[in-house]
Short mmCIF file of N, CA, C and O in Angstrom, two decimals:
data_model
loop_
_atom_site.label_atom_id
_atom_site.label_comp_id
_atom_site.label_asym_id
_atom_site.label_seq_id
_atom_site.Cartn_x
_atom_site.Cartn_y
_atom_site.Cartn_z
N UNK A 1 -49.76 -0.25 -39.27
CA UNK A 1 -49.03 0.76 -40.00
C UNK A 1 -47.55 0.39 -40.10
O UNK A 1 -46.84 0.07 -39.16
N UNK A 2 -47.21 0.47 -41.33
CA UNK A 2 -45.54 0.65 -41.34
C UNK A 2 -44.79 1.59 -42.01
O UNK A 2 -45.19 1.78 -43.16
N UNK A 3 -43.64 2.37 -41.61
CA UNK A 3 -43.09 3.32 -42.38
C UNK A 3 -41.70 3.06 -42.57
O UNK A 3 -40.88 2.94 -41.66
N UNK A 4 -41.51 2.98 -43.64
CA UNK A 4 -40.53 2.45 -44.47
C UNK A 4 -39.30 3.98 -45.41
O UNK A 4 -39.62 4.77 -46.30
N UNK A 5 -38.33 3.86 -44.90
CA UNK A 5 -37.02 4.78 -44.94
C UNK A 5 -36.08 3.96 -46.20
O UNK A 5 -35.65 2.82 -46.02
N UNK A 6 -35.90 4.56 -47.19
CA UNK A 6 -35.00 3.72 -48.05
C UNK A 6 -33.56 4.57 -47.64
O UNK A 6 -33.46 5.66 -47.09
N UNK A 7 -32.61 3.75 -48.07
CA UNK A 7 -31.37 4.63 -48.36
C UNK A 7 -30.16 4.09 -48.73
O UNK A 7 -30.16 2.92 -48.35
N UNK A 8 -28.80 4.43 -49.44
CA UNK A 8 -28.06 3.79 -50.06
C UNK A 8 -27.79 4.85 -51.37
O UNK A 8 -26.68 5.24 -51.72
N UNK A 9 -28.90 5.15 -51.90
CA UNK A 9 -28.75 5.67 -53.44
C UNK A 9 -27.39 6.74 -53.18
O UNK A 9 -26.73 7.21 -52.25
N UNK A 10 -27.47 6.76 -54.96
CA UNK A 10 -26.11 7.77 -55.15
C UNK A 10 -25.88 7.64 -56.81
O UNK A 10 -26.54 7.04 -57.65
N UNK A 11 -25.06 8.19 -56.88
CA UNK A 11 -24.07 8.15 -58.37
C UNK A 11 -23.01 7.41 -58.62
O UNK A 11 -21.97 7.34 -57.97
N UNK A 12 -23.27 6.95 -59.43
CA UNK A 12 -22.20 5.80 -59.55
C UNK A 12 -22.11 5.52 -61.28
O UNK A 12 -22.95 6.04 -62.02
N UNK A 13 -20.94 4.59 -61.87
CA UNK A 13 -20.71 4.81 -63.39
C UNK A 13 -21.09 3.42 -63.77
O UNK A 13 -21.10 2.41 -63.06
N UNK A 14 -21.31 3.51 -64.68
CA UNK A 14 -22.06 2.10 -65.38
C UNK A 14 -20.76 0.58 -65.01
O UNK A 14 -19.54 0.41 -65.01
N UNK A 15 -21.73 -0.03 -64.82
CA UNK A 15 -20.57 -1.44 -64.12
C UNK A 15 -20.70 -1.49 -62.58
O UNK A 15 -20.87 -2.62 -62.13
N UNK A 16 -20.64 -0.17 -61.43
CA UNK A 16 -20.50 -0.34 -60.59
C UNK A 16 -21.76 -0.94 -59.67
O UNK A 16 -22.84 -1.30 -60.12
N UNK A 17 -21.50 -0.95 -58.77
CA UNK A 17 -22.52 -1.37 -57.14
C UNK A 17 -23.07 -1.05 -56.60
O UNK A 17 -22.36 -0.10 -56.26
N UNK A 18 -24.22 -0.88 -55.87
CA UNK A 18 -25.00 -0.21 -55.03
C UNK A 18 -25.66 -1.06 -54.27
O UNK A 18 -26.13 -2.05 -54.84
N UNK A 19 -25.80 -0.97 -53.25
CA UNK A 19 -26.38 -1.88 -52.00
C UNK A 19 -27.50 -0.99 -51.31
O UNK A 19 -27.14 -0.35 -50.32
N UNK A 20 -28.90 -0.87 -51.76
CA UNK A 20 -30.12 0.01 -51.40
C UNK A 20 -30.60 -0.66 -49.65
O UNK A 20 -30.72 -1.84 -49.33
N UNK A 21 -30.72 0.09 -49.12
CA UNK A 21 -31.66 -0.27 -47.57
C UNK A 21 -33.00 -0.17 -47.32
O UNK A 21 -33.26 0.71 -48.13
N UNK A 22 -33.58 -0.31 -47.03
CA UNK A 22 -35.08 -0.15 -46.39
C UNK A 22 -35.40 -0.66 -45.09
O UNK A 22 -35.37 -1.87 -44.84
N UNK A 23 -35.75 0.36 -44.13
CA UNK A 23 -35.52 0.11 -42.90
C UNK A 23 -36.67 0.24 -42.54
O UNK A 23 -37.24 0.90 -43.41
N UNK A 24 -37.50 -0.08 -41.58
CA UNK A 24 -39.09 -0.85 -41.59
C UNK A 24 -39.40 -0.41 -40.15
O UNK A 24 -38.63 -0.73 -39.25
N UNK A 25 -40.61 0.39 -39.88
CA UNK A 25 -40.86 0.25 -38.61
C UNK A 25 -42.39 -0.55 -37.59
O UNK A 25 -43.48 -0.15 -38.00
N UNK A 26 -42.43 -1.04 -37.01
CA UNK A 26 -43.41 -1.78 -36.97
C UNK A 26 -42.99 -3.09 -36.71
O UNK A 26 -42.12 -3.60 -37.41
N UNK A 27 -43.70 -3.89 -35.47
CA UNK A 27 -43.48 -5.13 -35.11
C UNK A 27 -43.74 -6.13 -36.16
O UNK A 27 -42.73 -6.77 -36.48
N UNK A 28 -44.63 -6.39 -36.66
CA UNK A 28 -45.06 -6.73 -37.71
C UNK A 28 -44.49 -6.80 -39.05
O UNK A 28 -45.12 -7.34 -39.96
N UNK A 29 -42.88 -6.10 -39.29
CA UNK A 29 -42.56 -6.66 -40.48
C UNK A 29 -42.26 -7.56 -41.15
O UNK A 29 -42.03 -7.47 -42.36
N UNK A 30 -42.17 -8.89 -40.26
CA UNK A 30 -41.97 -9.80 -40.67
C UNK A 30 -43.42 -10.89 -41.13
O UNK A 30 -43.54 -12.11 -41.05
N UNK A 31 -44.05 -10.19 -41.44
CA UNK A 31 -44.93 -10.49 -41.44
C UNK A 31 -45.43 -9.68 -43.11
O UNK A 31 -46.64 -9.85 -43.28
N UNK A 32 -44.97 -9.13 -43.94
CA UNK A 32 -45.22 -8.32 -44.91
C UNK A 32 -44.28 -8.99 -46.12
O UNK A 32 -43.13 -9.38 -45.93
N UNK A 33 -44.64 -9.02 -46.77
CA UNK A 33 -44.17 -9.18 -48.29
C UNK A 33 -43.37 -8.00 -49.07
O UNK A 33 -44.17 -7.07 -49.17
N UNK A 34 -42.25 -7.68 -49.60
CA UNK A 34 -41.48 -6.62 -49.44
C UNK A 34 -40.81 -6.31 -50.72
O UNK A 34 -40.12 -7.21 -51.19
N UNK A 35 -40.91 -4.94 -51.50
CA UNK A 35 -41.05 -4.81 -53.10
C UNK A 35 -39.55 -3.96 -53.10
O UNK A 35 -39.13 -3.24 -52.19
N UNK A 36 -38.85 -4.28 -54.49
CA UNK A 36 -38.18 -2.49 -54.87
C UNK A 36 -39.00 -2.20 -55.90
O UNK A 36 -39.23 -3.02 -56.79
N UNK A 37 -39.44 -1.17 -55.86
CA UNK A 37 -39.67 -0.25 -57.90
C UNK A 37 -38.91 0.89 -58.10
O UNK A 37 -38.19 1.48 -57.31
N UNK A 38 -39.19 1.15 -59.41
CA UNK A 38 -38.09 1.88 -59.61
C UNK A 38 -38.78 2.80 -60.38
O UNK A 38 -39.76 2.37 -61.00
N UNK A 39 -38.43 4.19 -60.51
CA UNK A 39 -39.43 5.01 -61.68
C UNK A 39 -38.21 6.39 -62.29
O UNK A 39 -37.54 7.30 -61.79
N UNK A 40 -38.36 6.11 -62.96
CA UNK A 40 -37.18 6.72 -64.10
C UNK A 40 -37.87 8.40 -64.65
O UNK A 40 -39.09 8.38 -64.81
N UNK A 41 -37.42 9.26 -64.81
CA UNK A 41 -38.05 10.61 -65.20
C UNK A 41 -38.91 10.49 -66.73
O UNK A 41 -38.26 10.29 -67.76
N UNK A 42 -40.30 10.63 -66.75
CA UNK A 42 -40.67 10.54 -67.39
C UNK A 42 -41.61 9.31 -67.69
O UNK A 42 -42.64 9.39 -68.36
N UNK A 43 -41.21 8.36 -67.19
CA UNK A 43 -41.94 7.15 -67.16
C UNK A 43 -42.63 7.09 -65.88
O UNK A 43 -42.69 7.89 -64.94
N UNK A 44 -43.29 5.62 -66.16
CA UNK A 44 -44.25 4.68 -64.90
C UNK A 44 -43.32 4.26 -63.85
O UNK A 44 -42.14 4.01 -64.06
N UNK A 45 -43.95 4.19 -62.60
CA UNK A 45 -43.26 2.88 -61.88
C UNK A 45 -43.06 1.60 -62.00
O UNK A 45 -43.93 0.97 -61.39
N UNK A 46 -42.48 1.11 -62.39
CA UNK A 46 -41.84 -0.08 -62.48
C UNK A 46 -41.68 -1.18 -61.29
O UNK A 46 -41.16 -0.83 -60.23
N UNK A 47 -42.22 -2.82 -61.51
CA UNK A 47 -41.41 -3.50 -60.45
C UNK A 47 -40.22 -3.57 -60.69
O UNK A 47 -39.80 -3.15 -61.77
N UNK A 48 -39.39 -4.11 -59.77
CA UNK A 48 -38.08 -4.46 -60.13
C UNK A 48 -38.16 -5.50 -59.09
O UNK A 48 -37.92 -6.55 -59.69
N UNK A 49 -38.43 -5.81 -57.57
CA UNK A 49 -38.27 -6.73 -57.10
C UNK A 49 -38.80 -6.94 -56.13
O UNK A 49 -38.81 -5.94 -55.43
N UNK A 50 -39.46 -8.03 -55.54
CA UNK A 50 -40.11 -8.38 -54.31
C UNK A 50 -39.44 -9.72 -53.51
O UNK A 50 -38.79 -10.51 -54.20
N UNK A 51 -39.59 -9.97 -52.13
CA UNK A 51 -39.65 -11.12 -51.33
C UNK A 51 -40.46 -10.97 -50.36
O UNK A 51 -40.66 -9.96 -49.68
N UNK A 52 -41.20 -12.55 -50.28
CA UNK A 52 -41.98 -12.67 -49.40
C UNK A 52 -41.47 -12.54 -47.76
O UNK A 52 -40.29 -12.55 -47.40
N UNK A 53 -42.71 -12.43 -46.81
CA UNK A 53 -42.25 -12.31 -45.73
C UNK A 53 -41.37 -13.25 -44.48
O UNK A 53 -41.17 -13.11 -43.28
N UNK A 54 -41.01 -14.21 -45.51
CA UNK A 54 -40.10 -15.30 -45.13
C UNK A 54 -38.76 -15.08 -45.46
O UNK A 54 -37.97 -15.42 -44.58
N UNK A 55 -38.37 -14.69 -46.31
CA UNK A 55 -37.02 -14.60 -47.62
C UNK A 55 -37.36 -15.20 -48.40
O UNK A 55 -37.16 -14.77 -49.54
N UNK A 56 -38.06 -16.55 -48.22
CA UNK A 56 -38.03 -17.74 -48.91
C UNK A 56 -37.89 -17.52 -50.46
O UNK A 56 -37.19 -18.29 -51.12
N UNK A 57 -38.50 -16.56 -50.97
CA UNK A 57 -39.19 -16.75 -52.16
C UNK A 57 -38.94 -15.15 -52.66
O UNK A 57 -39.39 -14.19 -52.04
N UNK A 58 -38.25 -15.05 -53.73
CA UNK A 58 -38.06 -13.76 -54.16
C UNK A 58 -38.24 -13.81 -55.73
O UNK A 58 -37.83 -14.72 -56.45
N UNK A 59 -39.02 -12.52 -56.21
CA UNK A 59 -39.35 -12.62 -57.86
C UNK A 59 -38.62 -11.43 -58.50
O UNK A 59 -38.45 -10.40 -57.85
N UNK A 60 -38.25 -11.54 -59.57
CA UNK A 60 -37.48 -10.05 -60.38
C UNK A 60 -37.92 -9.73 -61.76
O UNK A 60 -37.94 -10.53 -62.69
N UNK A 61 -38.28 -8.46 -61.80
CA UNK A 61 -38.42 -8.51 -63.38
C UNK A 61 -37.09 -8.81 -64.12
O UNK A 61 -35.95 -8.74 -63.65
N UNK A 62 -37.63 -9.32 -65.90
CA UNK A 62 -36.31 -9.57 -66.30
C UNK A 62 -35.69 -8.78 -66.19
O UNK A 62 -35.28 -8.99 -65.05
N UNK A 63 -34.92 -7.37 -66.72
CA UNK A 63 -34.18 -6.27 -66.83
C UNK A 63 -33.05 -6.68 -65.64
O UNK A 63 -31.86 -6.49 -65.90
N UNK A 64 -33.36 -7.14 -64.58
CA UNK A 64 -32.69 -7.06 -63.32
C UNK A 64 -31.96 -8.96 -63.24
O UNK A 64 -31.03 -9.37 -62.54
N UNK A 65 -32.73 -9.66 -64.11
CA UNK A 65 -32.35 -10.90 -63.22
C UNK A 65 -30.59 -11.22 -63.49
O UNK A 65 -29.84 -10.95 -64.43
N UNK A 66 -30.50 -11.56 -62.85
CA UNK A 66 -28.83 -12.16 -62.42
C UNK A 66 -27.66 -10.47 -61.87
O UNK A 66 -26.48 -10.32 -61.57
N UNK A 67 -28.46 -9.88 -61.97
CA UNK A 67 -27.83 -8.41 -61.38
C UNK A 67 -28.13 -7.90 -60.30
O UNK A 67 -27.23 -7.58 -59.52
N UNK A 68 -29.53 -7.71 -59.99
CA UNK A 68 -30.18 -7.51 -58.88
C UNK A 68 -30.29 -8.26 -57.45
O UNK A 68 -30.67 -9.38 -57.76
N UNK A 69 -30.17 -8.22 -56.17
CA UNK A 69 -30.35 -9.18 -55.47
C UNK A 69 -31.51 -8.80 -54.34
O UNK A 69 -30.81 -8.41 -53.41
N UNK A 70 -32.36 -8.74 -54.06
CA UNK A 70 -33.24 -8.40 -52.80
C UNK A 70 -33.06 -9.85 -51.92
O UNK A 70 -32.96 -11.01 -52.34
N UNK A 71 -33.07 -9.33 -50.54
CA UNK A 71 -32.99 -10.01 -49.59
C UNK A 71 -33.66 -8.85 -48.28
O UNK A 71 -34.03 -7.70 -48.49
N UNK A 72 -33.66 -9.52 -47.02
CA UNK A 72 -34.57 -9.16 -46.00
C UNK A 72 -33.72 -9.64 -44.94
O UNK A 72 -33.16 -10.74 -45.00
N UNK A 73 -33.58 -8.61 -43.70
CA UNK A 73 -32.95 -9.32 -42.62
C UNK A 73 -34.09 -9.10 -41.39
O UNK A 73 -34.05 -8.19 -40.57
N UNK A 74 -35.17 -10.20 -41.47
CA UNK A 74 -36.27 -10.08 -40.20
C UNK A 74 -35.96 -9.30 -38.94
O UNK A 74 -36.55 -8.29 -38.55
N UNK A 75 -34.98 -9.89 -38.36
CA UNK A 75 -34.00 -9.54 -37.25
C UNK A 75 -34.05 -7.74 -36.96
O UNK A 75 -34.08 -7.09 -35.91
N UNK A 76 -34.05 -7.45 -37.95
CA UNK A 76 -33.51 -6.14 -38.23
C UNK A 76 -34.39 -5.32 -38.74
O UNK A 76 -34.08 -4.13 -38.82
N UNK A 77 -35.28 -5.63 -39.06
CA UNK A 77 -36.74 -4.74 -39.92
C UNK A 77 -36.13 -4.24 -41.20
O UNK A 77 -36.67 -3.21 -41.59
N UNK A 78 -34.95 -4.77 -42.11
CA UNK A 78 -34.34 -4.21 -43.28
C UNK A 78 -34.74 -5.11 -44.24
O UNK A 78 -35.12 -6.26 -44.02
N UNK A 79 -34.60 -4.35 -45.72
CA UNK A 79 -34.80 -5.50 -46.56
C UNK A 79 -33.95 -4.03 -47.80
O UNK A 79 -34.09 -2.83 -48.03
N UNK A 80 -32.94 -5.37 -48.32
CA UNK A 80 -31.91 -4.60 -49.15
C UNK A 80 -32.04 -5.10 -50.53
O UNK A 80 -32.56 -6.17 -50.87
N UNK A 81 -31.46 -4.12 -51.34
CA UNK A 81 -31.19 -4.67 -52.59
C UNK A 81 -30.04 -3.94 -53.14
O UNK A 81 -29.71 -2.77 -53.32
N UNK A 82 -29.32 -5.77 -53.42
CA UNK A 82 -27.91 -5.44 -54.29
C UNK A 82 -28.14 -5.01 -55.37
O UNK A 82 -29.01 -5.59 -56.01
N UNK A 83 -27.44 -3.80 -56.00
CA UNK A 83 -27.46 -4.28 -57.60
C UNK A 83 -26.03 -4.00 -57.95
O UNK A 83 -25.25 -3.14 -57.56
N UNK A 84 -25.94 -4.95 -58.77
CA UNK A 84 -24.59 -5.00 -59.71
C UNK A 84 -24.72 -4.73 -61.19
O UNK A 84 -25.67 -4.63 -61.96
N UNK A 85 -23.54 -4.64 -61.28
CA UNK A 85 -23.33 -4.46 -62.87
C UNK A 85 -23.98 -2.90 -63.67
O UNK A 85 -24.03 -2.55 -64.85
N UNK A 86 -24.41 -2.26 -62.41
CA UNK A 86 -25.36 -1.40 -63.00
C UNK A 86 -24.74 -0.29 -64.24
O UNK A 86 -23.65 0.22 -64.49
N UNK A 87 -26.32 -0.26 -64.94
CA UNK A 87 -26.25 0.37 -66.13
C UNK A 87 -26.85 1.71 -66.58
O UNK A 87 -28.01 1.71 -66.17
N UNK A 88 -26.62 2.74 -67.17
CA UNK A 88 -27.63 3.58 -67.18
C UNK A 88 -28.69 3.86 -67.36
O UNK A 88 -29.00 4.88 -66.74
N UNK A 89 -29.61 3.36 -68.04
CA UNK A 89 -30.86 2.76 -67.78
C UNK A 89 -31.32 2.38 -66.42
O UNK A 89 -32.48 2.64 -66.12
N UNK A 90 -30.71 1.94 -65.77
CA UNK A 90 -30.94 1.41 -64.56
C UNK A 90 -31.40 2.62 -63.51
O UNK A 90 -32.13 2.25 -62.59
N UNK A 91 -30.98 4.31 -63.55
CA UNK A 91 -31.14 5.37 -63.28
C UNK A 91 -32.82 5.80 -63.56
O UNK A 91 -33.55 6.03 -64.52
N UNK A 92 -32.91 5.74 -61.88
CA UNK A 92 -34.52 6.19 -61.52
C UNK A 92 -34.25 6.40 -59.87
O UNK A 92 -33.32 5.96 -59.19
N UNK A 93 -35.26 7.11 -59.51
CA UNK A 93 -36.01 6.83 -57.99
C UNK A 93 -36.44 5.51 -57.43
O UNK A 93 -37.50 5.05 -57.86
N UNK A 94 -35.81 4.88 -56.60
CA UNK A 94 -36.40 3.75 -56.26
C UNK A 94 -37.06 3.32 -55.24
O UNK A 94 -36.33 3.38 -54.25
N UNK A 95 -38.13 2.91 -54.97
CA UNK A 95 -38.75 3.07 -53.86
C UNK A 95 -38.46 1.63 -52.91
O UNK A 95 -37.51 0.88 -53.11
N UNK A 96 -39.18 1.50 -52.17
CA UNK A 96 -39.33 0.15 -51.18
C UNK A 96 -40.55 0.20 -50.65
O UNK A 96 -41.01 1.27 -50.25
N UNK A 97 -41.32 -1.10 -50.56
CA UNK A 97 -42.55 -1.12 -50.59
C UNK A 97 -43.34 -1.94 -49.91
O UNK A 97 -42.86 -3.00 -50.30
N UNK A 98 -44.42 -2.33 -48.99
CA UNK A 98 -44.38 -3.70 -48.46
C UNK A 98 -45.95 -3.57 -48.43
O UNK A 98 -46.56 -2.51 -48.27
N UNK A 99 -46.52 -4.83 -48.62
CA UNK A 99 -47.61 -5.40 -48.36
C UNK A 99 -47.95 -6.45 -47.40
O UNK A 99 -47.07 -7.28 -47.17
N UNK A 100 -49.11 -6.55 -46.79
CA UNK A 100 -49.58 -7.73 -46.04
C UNK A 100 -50.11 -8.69 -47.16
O UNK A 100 -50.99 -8.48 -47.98
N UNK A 101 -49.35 -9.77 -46.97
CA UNK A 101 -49.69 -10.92 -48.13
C UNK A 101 -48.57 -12.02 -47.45
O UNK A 101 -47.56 -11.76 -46.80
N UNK A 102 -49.07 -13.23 -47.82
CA UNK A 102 -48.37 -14.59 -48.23
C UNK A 102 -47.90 -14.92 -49.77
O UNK A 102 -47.25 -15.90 -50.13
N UNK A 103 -48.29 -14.08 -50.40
CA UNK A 103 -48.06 -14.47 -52.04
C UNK A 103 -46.84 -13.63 -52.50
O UNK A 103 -46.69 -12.50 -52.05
N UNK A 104 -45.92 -14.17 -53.43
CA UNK A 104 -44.79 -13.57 -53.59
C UNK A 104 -45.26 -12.51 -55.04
O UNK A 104 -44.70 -11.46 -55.35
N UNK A 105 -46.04 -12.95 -55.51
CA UNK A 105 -46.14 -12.50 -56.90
C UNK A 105 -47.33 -10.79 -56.60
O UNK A 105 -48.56 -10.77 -56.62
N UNK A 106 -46.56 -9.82 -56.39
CA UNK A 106 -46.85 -8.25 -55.62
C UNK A 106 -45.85 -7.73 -56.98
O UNK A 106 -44.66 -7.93 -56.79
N UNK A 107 -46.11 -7.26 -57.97
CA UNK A 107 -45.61 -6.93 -59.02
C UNK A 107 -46.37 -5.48 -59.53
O UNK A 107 -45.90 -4.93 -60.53
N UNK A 108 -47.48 -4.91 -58.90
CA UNK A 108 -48.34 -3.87 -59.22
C UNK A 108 -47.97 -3.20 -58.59
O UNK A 108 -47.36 -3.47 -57.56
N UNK A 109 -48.30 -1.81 -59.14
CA UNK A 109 -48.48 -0.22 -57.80
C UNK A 109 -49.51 -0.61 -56.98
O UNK A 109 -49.35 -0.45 -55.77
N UNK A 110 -50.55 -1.10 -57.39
CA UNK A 110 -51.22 -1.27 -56.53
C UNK A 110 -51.40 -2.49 -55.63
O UNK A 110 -52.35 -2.67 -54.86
N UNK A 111 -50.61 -3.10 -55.79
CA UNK A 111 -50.49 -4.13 -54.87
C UNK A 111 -49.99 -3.86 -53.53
O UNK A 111 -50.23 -4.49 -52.50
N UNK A 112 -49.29 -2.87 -53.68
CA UNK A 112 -48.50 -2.42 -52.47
C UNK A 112 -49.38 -1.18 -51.47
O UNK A 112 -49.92 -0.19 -51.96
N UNK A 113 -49.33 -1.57 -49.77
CA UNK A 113 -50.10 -0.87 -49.14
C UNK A 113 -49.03 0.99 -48.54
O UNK A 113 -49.33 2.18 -48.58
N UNK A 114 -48.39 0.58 -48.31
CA UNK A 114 -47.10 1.06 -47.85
C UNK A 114 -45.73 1.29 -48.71
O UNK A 114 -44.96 0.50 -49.27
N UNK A 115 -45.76 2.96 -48.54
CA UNK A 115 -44.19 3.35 -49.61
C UNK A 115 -43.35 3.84 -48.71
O UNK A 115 -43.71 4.51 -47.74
N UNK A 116 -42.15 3.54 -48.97
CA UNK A 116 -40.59 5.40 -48.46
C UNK A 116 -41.05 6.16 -49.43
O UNK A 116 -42.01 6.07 -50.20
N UNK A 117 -39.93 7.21 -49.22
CA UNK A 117 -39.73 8.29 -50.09
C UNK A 117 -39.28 8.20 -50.55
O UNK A 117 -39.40 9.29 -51.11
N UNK A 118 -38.21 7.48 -51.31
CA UNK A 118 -37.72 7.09 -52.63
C UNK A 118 -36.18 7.07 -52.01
O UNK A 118 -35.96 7.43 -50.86
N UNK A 119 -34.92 6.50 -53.10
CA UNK A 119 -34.24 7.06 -53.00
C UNK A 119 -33.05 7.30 -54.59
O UNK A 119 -32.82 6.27 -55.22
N UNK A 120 -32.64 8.12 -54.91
CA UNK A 120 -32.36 8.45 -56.30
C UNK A 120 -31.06 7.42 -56.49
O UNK A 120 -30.12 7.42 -55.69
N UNK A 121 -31.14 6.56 -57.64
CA UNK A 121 -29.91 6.12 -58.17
C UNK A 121 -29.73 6.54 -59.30
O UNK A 121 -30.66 6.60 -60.11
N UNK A 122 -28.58 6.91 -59.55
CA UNK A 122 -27.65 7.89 -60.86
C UNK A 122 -26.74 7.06 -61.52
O UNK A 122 -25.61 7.26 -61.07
N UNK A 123 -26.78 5.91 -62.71
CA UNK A 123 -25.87 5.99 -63.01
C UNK A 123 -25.74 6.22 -64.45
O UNK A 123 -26.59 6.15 -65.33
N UNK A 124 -24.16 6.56 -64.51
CA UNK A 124 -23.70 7.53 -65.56
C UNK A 124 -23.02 7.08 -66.72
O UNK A 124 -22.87 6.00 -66.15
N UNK A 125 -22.49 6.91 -67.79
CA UNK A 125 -22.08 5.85 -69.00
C UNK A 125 -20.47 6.27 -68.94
O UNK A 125 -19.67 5.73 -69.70
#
């Protein structure tokens, strides 16, 4: 079992920063493959980003690439994601997500065994 706490979100104006957390409980997280999605009012969930349970290897949908950053600190049971530049569009619930896998490519809802409760990013034009 793992239970997974996001946090970071907030309001913020188009251009600015946000640095999301996900804090992991369970010996075993380093051992999990580790997602953001994102789900906007009205729409689906969305990937936005995964790394495997190494760091090694991290995938992004386009929308996010060169803005977004996911990373993982083993050490620590966290796995964060930068985002920059953000835009309004970019405004959804975002979750954090982890699976037992070796494969980086976890891009489905259902790929993922384990959710948080979201946490809301706002930004505004």
């Amino acid at each position: 079992q793992v239970q997974l706490v996001e946090s970071g979100g907030g309001l913020v104006q188009a251009g600015d920063s946000l640095r999301l957390s996900c804090a992991a409980s369970g010996r075993t997280f380093s051992s999990y493959a580790m997602g953001w999605l994102r789900q906007a009012p009205g729409k689906e969930r969305e990937f936005v980003a995964a790394i495997s349970w190494s760091g090694g290897s991290t995938l992004y949908a386009d929308f996010v690439k060169g803005r977004f950053t996911i990373s993982r600190d083993n050490a620590k049971n966290t796995v964060y994601l930068q985002m920059n530049s953000l835009k309004p569009e970019d405004t959804a619930v975002y979750y954090c997500a982890a699976v037992l896998t070796a494969t980086i490519y976890v891009v489905g809802i259902d790929d993922y065994d384990y959710w948080g409760q979201g946490t809301q990013v706002t930004v505004s034009s």
